[in-house]
JSON list of C-alpha atoms in Angstrom, two decimals:
[
{"chain": "A", "resi": 1297, "resn": "UNK", "atom": "CA", "xyz": [-53.97, 7.66, 5.50]},
{"chain": "A", "resi": 1298, "resn": "UNK", "atom": "CA", "xyz": [-54.11, 10.79, 7.69]},
{"chain": "A", "resi": 1299, "resn": "UNK", "atom": "CA", "xyz": [-51.42, 13.45, 6.97]},
{"chain": "A", "resi": 1300, "resn": "UNK", "atom": "CA", "xyz": [-50.93, 14.10, 10.98]},
{"chain": "A", "resi": 1301, "resn": "UNK", "atom": "CA", "xyz": [-50.02, 10.76, 11.52]},
{"chain": "A", "resi": 1302, "resn": "UNK", "atom": "CA", "xyz": [-47.53, 10.22, 8.30]},
{"chain": "A", "resi": 1303, "resn": "UNK", "atom": "CA", "xyz": [-46.19, 13.35, 6.80]},
{"chain": "A", "resi": 1304, "resn": "UNK", "atom": "CA", "xyz": [-43.74, 12.22, 4.15]},
{"chain": "A", "resi": 1305, "resn": "UNK", "atom": "CA", "xyz": [-45.34, 9.14, 3.34]},
{"chain": "A", "resi": 1306, "resn": "UNK", "atom": "CA", "xyz": [-47.13, 8.08, 0.64]},
{"chain": "A", "resi": 1307, "resn": "UNK", "atom": "CA", "xyz": [-50.56, 9.88, 0.72]},
{"chain": "A", "resi": 1308, "resn": "UNK", "atom": "CA", "xyz": [-49.04, 11.94, 3.53]},
{"chain": "A", "resi": 1309, "resn": "UNK", "atom": "CA", "xyz": [-48.73, 15.38, 2.14]},
{"chain": "A", "resi": 1310, "resn": "UNK", "atom": "CA", "xyz": [-44.50, 15.53, 2.07]},
{"chain": "A", "resi": 1311, "resn": "UNK", "atom": "CA", "xyz": [-43.10, 18.43, 4.08]},
{"chain": "A", "resi": 1312, "resn": "UNK", "atom": "CA", "xyz": [-44.54, 19.28, 7.62]},
{"chain": "A", "resi": 1313, "resn": "UNK", "atom": "CA", "xyz": [-44.18, 23.04, 6.75]},
{"chain": "A", "resi": 1314, "resn": "UNK", "atom": "CA", "xyz": [-45.80, 22.93, 3.43]},
{"chain": "A", "resi": 1315, "resn": "UNK", "atom": "CA", "xyz": [-48.71, 20.69, 4.07]},
{"chain": "A", "resi": 1316, "resn": "UNK", "atom": "CA", "xyz": [-51.81, 22.80, 2.57]},
{"chain": "A", "resi": 1317, "resn": "UNK", "atom": "CA", "xyz": [-54.17, 20.26, 4.00]},
{"chain": "A", "resi": 1318, "resn": "UNK", "atom": "CA", "xyz": [-53.37, 20.61, 7.78]},
{"chain": "A", "resi": 1319, "resn": "UNK", "atom": "CA", "xyz": [-54.52, 23.73, 9.90]},
{"chain": "A", "resi": 1320, "resn": "UNK", "atom": "CA", "xyz": [-51.79, 26.25, 10.51]},
{"chain": "A", "resi": 1321, "resn": "UNK", "atom": "CA", "xyz": [-51.97, 25.56, 14.34]},
{"chain": "A", "resi": 1322, "resn": "UNK", "atom": "CA", "xyz": [-51.48, 21.61, 13.88]},
{"chain": "A", "resi": 1323, "resn": "UNK", "atom": "CA", "xyz": [-48.18, 22.18, 11.55]},
{"chain": "A", "resi": 1324, "resn": "UNK", "atom": "CA", "xyz": [-47.02, 24.81, 14.11]},
{"chain": "A", "resi": 1325, "resn": "UNK", "atom": "CA", "xyz": [-47.73, 22.22, 17.11]},
{"chain": "A", "resi": 1326, "resn": "UNK", "atom": "CA", "xyz": [-46.08, 19.40, 15.04]},
{"chain": "A", "resi": 1327, "resn": "UNK", "atom": "CA", "xyz": [-42.70, 21.34, 14.12]},
{"chain": "A", "resi": 1328, "resn": "UNK", "atom": "CA", "xyz": [-42.44, 22.46, 17.75]},
{"chain": "A", "resi": 1329, "resn": "UNK", "atom": "CA", "xyz": [-42.69, 18.79, 18.81]},
{"chain": "A", "resi": 1330, "resn": "UNK", "atom": "CA", "xyz": [-40.44, 17.92, 16.25]},
{"chain": "A", "resi": 1331, "resn": "UNK", "atom": "CA", "xyz": [-37.79, 20.20, 17.51]},
{"chain": "A", "resi": 1332, "resn": "UNK", "atom": "CA", "xyz": [-38.16, 19.51, 21.34]},
{"chain": "A", "resi": 1333, "resn": "UNK", "atom": "CA", "xyz": [-37.71, 16.04, 20.72]},
{"chain": "A", "resi": 1334, "resn": "UNK", "atom": "CA", "xyz": [-34.23, 16.83, 18.90]},
{"chain": "A", "resi": 1335, "resn": "UNK", "atom": "CA", "xyz": [-33.08, 18.94, 21.75]},
{"chain": "A", "resi": 1336, "resn": "UNK", "atom": "CA", "xyz": [-33.92, 16.49, 24.14]},
{"chain": "A", "resi": 1337, "resn": "UNK", "atom": "CA", "xyz": [-32.13, 13.75, 22.26]},
{"chain": "A", "resi": 1338, "resn": "UNK", "atom": "CA", "xyz": [-28.81, 15.96, 22.21]},
{"chain": "A", "resi": 1339, "resn": "UNK", "atom": "CA", "xyz": [-29.29, 16.84, 25.94]},
{"chain": "A", "resi": 1340, "resn": "UNK", "atom": "CA", "xyz": [-29.30, 12.47, 26.54]},
{"chain": "A", "resi": 1341, "resn": "UNK", "atom": "CA", "xyz": [-26.50, 12.00, 24.21]},
{"chain": "A", "resi": 1342, "resn": "UNK", "atom": "CA", "xyz": [-24.35, 14.92, 25.97]},
{"chain": "A", "resi": 1343, "resn": "UNK", "atom": "CA", "xyz": [-25.02, 13.55, 29.14]},
{"chain": "A", "resi": 1344, "resn": "UNK", "atom": "CA", "xyz": [-23.95, 9.88, 28.01]},
{"chain": "A", "resi": 1345, "resn": "UNK", "atom": "CA", "xyz": [-20.93, 11.26, 26.32]},
{"chain": "A", "resi": 1346, "resn": "UNK", "atom": "CA", "xyz": [-19.72, 12.16, 29.80]},
{"chain": "A", "resi": 1347, "resn": "UNK", "atom": "CA", "xyz": [-21.05, 9.47, 31.68]},
{"chain": "A", "resi": 1348, "resn": "UNK", "atom": "CA", "xyz": [-18.77, 6.52, 29.68]},
{"chain": "A", "resi": 1349, "resn": "UNK", "atom": "CA", "xyz": [-15.48, 7.61, 30.49]},
{"chain": "A", "resi": 1350, "resn": "UNK", "atom": "CA", "xyz": [-16.09, 8.30, 34.35]},
{"chain": "A", "resi": 1351, "resn": "UNK", "atom": "CA", "xyz": [-17.92, 5.37, 34.80]},
{"chain": "A", "resi": 1352, "resn": "UNK", "atom": "CA", "xyz": [-15.49, 3.08, 32.81]},
{"chain": "A", "resi": 1353, "resn": "UNK", "atom": "CA", "xyz": [-12.61, 4.85, 34.66]},
{"chain": "A", "resi": 1354, "resn": "UNK", "atom": "CA", "xyz": [-14.24, 3.97, 38.17]},
{"chain": "A", "resi": 1355, "resn": "UNK", "atom": "CA", "xyz": [-14.94, 0.64, 36.95]},
{"chain": "A", "resi": 1356, "resn": "UNK", "atom": "CA", "xyz": [-11.36, 0.01, 36.08]},
{"chain": "A", "resi": 1357, "resn": "UNK", "atom": "CA", "xyz": [-9.84, 1.46, 38.91]},
{"chain": "A", "resi": 1358, "resn": "UNK", "atom": "CA", "xyz": [-12.24, 1.44, 41.84]},
{"chain": "A", "resi": 1359, "resn": "UNK", "atom": "CA", "xyz": [-9.67, 3.08, 44.30]},
{"chain": "A", "resi": 1360, "resn": "UNK", "atom": "CA", "xyz": [-9.85, 5.98, 42.06]},
{"chain": "A", "resi": 1361, "resn": "UNK", "atom": "CA", "xyz": [-6.44, 6.21, 41.39]},
{"chain": "A", "resi": 1362, "resn": "UNK", "atom": "CA", "xyz": [-7.13, 6.59, 37.30]},
{"chain": "A", "resi": 1363, "resn": "UNK", "atom": "CA", "xyz": [-8.77, 9.77, 38.32]},
{"chain": "A", "resi": 1364, "resn": "UNK", "atom": "CA", "xyz": [-6.78, 11.08, 40.58]},
{"chain": "A", "resi": 1365, "resn": "UNK", "atom": "CA", "xyz": [-8.94, 10.87, 43.38]},
{"chain": "A", "resi": 1366, "resn": "UNK", "atom": "CA", "xyz": [-7.72, 8.20, 45.81]},
{"chain": "A", "resi": 1367, "resn": "UNK", "atom": "CA", "xyz": [-9.24, 9.39, 48.92]},
{"chain": "A", "resi": 1368, "resn": "UNK", "atom": "CA", "xyz": [-12.44, 9.69, 47.59]},
{"chain": "A", "resi": 1369, "resn": "UNK", "atom": "CA", "xyz": [-13.68, 6.19, 48.69]},
{"chain": "A", "resi": 1370, "resn": "UNK", "atom": "CA", "xyz": [-13.37, 7.22, 52.70]},
{"chain": "A", "resi": 1371, "resn": "UNK", "atom": "CA", "xyz": [-16.30, 9.81, 51.91]},
{"chain": "A", "resi": 1372, "resn": "UNK", "atom": "CA", "xyz": [-18.63, 7.24, 50.45]},
{"chain": "A", "resi": 1373, "resn": "UNK", "atom": "CA", "xyz": [-20.73, 4.71, 51.88]},
{"chain": "A", "resi": 1374, "resn": "UNK", "atom": "CA", "xyz": [-19.06, 1.70, 49.37]},
{"chain": "A", "resi": 1375, "resn": "UNK", "atom": "CA", "xyz": [-16.11, -0.08, 49.79]},
{"chain": "A", "resi": 1376, "resn": "UNK", "atom": "CA", "xyz": [-14.84, 1.19, 46.25]},
{"chain": "A", "resi": 1377, "resn": "UNK", "atom": "CA", "xyz": [-15.89, 3.12, 43.24]},
{"chain": "A", "resi": 1378, "resn": "UNK", "atom": "CA", "xyz": [-16.87, -0.25, 41.45]},
{"chain": "A", "resi": 1379, "resn": "UNK", "atom": "CA", "xyz": [-20.89, 0.24, 42.56]},
{"chain": "A", "resi": 1380, "resn": "UNK", "atom": "CA", "xyz": [-20.86, 4.02, 41.65]},
{"chain": "A", "resi": 1381, "resn": "UNK", "atom": "CA", "xyz": [-19.06, 3.39, 38.45]},
{"chain": "A", "resi": 1382, "resn": "UNK", "atom": "CA", "xyz": [-21.37, 0.68, 37.34]},
{"chain": "A", "resi": 1383, "resn": "UNK", "atom": "CA", "xyz": [-24.26, 3.03, 37.86]},
{"chain": "A", "resi": 1384, "resn": "UNK", "atom": "CA", "xyz": [-22.95, 5.79, 36.13]},
{"chain": "A", "resi": 1385, "resn": "UNK", "atom": "CA", "xyz": [-21.81, 3.59, 33.14]},
{"chain": "A", "resi": 1386, "resn": "UNK", "atom": "CA", "xyz": [-25.26, 1.81, 32.79]},
{"chain": "A", "resi": 1387, "resn": "UNK", "atom": "CA", "xyz": [-27.88, 4.50, 33.84]},
{"chain": "A", "resi": 1388, "resn": "UNK", "atom": "CA", "xyz": [-25.93, 7.69, 32.89]},
{"chain": "A", "resi": 1389, "resn": "UNK", "atom": "CA", "xyz": [-24.42, 6.08, 29.86]},
{"chain": "A", "resi": 1390, "resn": "UNK", "atom": "CA", "xyz": [-26.41, 3.33, 28.30]},
{"chain": "A", "resi": 1391, "resn": "UNK", "atom": "CA", "xyz": [-29.53, 4.50, 29.69]},
{"chain": "A", "resi": 1392, "resn": "UNK", "atom": "CA", "xyz": [-29.36, 8.15, 28.35]},
{"chain": "A", "resi": 1393, "resn": "UNK", "atom": "CA", "xyz": [-27.90, 6.82, 24.81]},
{"chain": "A", "resi": 1394, "resn": "UNK", "atom": "CA", "xyz": [-31.10, 4.80, 24.62]},
{"chain": "A", "resi": 1395, "resn": "UNK", "atom": "CA", "xyz": [-33.05, 7.94, 25.47]},
{"chain": "A", "resi": 1396, "resn": "UNK", "atom": "CA", "xyz": [-31.41, 10.03, 23.16]},
{"chain": "A", "resi": 1397, "resn": "UNK", "atom": "CA", "xyz": [-31.64, 7.62, 20.22]},
{"chain": "A", "resi": 1398, "resn": "UNK", "atom": "CA", "xyz": [-35.70, 7.11, 21.32]},
{"chain": "A", "resi": 1399, "resn": "UNK", "atom": "CA", "xyz": [-36.04, 10.87, 21.43]},
{"chain": "A", "resi": 1400, "resn": "UNK", "atom": "CA", "xyz": [-34.54, 11.55, 18.03]},
{"chain": "A", "resi": 1401, "resn": "UNK", "atom": "CA", "xyz": [-36.57, 9.10, 16.63]},
{"chain": "A", "resi": 1402, "resn": "UNK", "atom": "CA", "xyz": [-39.70, 10.31, 18.21]},
{"chain": "A", "resi": 1403, "resn": "UNK", "atom": "CA", "xyz": [-40.53, 7.41, 19.86]},
{"chain": "A", "resi": 1404, "resn": "UNK", "atom": "CA", "xyz": [-44.08, 7.73, 21.99]},
{"chain": "A", "resi": 1405, "resn": "UNK", "atom": "CA", "xyz": [-42.15, 6.88, 25.36]},
{"chain": "A", "resi": 1406, "resn": "UNK", "atom": "CA", "xyz": [-39.48, 9.05, 24.69]},
{"chain": "A", "resi": 1407, "resn": "UNK", "atom": "CA", "xyz": [-41.05, 11.68, 27.30]},
{"chain": "A", "resi": 1408, "resn": "UNK", "atom": "CA", "xyz": [-41.92, 8.69, 30.17]},
{"chain": "A", "resi": 1409, "resn": "UNK", "atom": "CA", "xyz": [-37.90, 7.82, 29.78]},
{"chain": "A", "resi": 1410, "resn": "UNK", "atom": "CA", "xyz": [-36.79, 11.06, 29.58]},
{"chain": "A", "resi": 1411, "resn": "UNK", "atom": "CA", "xyz": [-38.53, 12.36, 32.64]},
{"chain": "A", "resi": 1412, "resn": "UNK", "atom": "CA", "xyz": [-37.57, 9.38, 34.79]},
{"chain": "A", "resi": 1413, "resn": "UNK", "atom": "CA", "xyz": [-33.86, 9.96, 33.52]},
{"chain": "A", "resi": 1414, "resn": "UNK", "atom": "CA", "xyz": [-33.98, 13.77, 34.09]},
{"chain": "A", "resi": 1415, "resn": "UNK", "atom": "CA", "xyz": [-35.19, 13.24, 37.60]},
{"chain": "A", "resi": 1416, "resn": "UNK", "atom": "CA", "xyz": [-32.55, 10.29, 38.09]},
{"chain": "A", "resi": 1417, "resn": "UNK", "atom": "CA", "xyz": [-29.90, 12.89, 37.08]},
{"chain": "A", "resi": 1418, "resn": "UNK", "atom": "CA", "xyz": [-30.54, 15.57, 39.47]},
{"chain": "A", "resi": 1419, "resn": "UNK", "atom": "CA", "xyz": [-31.03, 13.06, 42.02]},
{"chain": "A", "resi": 1420, "resn": "UNK", "atom": "CA", "xyz": [-27.41, 11.38, 41.68]},
{"chain": "A", "resi": 1421, "resn": "UNK", "atom": "CA", "xyz": [-26.15, 15.08, 41.45]},
{"chain": "A", "resi": 1422, "resn": "UNK", "atom": "CA", "xyz": [-27.59, 15.92, 44.75]},
{"chain": "A", "resi": 1423, "resn": "UNK", "atom": "CA", "xyz": [-26.60, 12.43, 46.32]},
{"chain": "A", "resi": 1424, "resn": "UNK", "atom": "CA", "xyz": [-22.95, 12.55, 44.99]},
{"chain": "A", "resi": 1425, "resn": "UNK", "atom": "CA", "xyz": [-22.75, 16.43, 46.52]},
{"chain": "A", "resi": 1426, "resn": "UNK", "atom": "CA", "xyz": [-24.33, 15.28, 49.94]},
{"chain": "A", "resi": 1427, "resn": "UNK", "atom": "CA", "xyz": [-21.74, 12.26, 50.05]},
{"chain": "A", "resi": 1428, "resn": "UNK", "atom": "CA", "xyz": [-18.74, 14.34, 49.09]},
{"chain": "A", "resi": 1429, "resn": "UNK", "atom": "CA", "xyz": [-19.73, 17.19, 50.95]},
{"chain": "A", "resi": 1430, "resn": "UNK", "atom": "CA", "xyz": [-18.70, 19.54, 48.21]},
{"chain": "A", "resi": 1431, "resn": "UNK", "atom": "CA", "xyz": [-20.02, 20.66, 44.99]},
{"chain": "A", "resi": 1432, "resn": "UNK", "atom": "CA", "xyz": [-18.11, 21.30, 42.01]},
{"chain": "A", "resi": 1433, "resn": "UNK", "atom": "CA", "xyz": [-19.24, 23.65, 38.68]},
{"chain": "A", "resi": 1434, "resn": "UNK", "atom": "CA", "xyz": [-20.05, 20.32, 36.79]},
{"chain": "A", "resi": 1435, "resn": "UNK", "atom": "CA", "xyz": [-22.49, 19.69, 39.15]},
{"chain": "A", "resi": 1436, "resn": "UNK", "atom": "CA", "xyz": [-24.65, 22.48, 38.46]},
{"chain": "A", "resi": 1437, "resn": "UNK", "atom": "CA", "xyz": [-24.34, 21.70, 34.68]},
{"chain": "A", "resi": 1438, "resn": "UNK", "atom": "CA", "xyz": [-25.30, 18.49, 34.93]},
{"chain": "A", "resi": 1439, "resn": "UNK", "atom": "CA", "xyz": [-28.42, 19.22, 37.48]},
{"chain": "A", "resi": 1440, "resn": "UNK", "atom": "CA", "xyz": [-29.47, 22.25, 35.00]},
{"chain": "A", "resi": 1441, "resn": "UNK", "atom": "CA", "xyz": [-29.43, 19.30, 32.33]},
{"chain": "A", "resi": 1442, "resn": "UNK", "atom": "CA", "xyz": [-31.62, 17.00, 34.26]},
{"chain": "A", "resi": 1443, "resn": "UNK", "atom": "CA", "xyz": [-33.86, 19.74, 34.88]},
{"chain": "A", "resi": 1444, "resn": "UNK", "atom": "CA", "xyz": [-34.07, 20.88, 31.39]},
{"chain": "A", "resi": 1445, "resn": "UNK", "atom": "CA", "xyz": [-34.58, 17.19, 30.43]},
{"chain": "A", "resi": 1446, "resn": "UNK", "atom": "CA", "xyz": [-37.43, 16.62, 32.84]},
{"chain": "A", "resi": 1447, "resn": "UNK", "atom": "CA", "xyz": [-39.06, 20.02, 31.75]},
{"chain": "A", "resi": 1448, "resn": "UNK", "atom": "CA", "xyz": [-38.78, 19.26, 28.13]},
{"chain": "A", "resi": 1449, "resn": "UNK", "atom": "CA", "xyz": [-40.35, 15.52, 28.63]},
{"chain": "A", "resi": 1450, "resn": "UNK", "atom": "CA", "xyz": [-43.22, 17.25, 30.76]},
{"chain": "A", "resi": 1451, "resn": "UNK", "atom": "CA", "xyz": [-43.89, 19.68, 27.91]},
{"chain": "A", "resi": 1452, "resn": "UNK", "atom": "CA", "xyz": [-43.58, 16.81, 25.00]},
{"chain": "A", "resi": 1453, "resn": "UNK", "atom": "CA", "xyz": [-45.95, 14.71, 27.12]},
{"chain": "A", "resi": 1454, "resn": "UNK", "atom": "CA", "xyz": [-48.72, 17.42, 27.05]},
{"chain": "A", "resi": 1455, "resn": "UNK", "atom": "CA", "xyz": [-48.13, 18.31, 23.76]},
{"chain": "A", "resi": 1456, "resn": "UNK", "atom": "CA", "xyz": [-48.42, 14.87, 22.55]},
{"chain": "A", "resi": 1457, "resn": "UNK", "atom": "CA", "xyz": [-51.20, 13.60, 24.94]},
{"chain": "A", "resi": 1458, "resn": "UNK", "atom": "CA", "xyz": [-53.59, 16.89, 24.30]},
{"chain": "A", "resi": 1459, "resn": "UNK", "atom": "CA", "xyz": [-55.80, 17.50, 21.18]}
]
């Protein structure tokens, strides 16, 4: 059994940092990869935590009254906030939660899913800002998180696919 694939398992040598059988460069690479998967997972879960209440509020009160934005429906191409609420809840809520769990588990598909959701989050913010014709501070924060998710996903992709 290879130490590189299965650290900590029987025959795997235990801790990544203390494994003397692996060259130092591989040990460092494995530790970096582990840390970035964790950062990626936390970012996904932060986005999800913010998306659930907003999406739920839009679905419960599609006229925007629950969030105090009754006139916002006039600025969007939908009759109500129901469709944006469902998309927010499912993509940025459920999707980001699943991606967060996959990232924390260091799943091999995690970089791909993270890149798609990071790009999707940035696109969501751009479309939202264009439709509403204004940008708030949180728009910059979420756009930045989307950019970070995409960048980390690209880094993890190259880190996991190159020897």
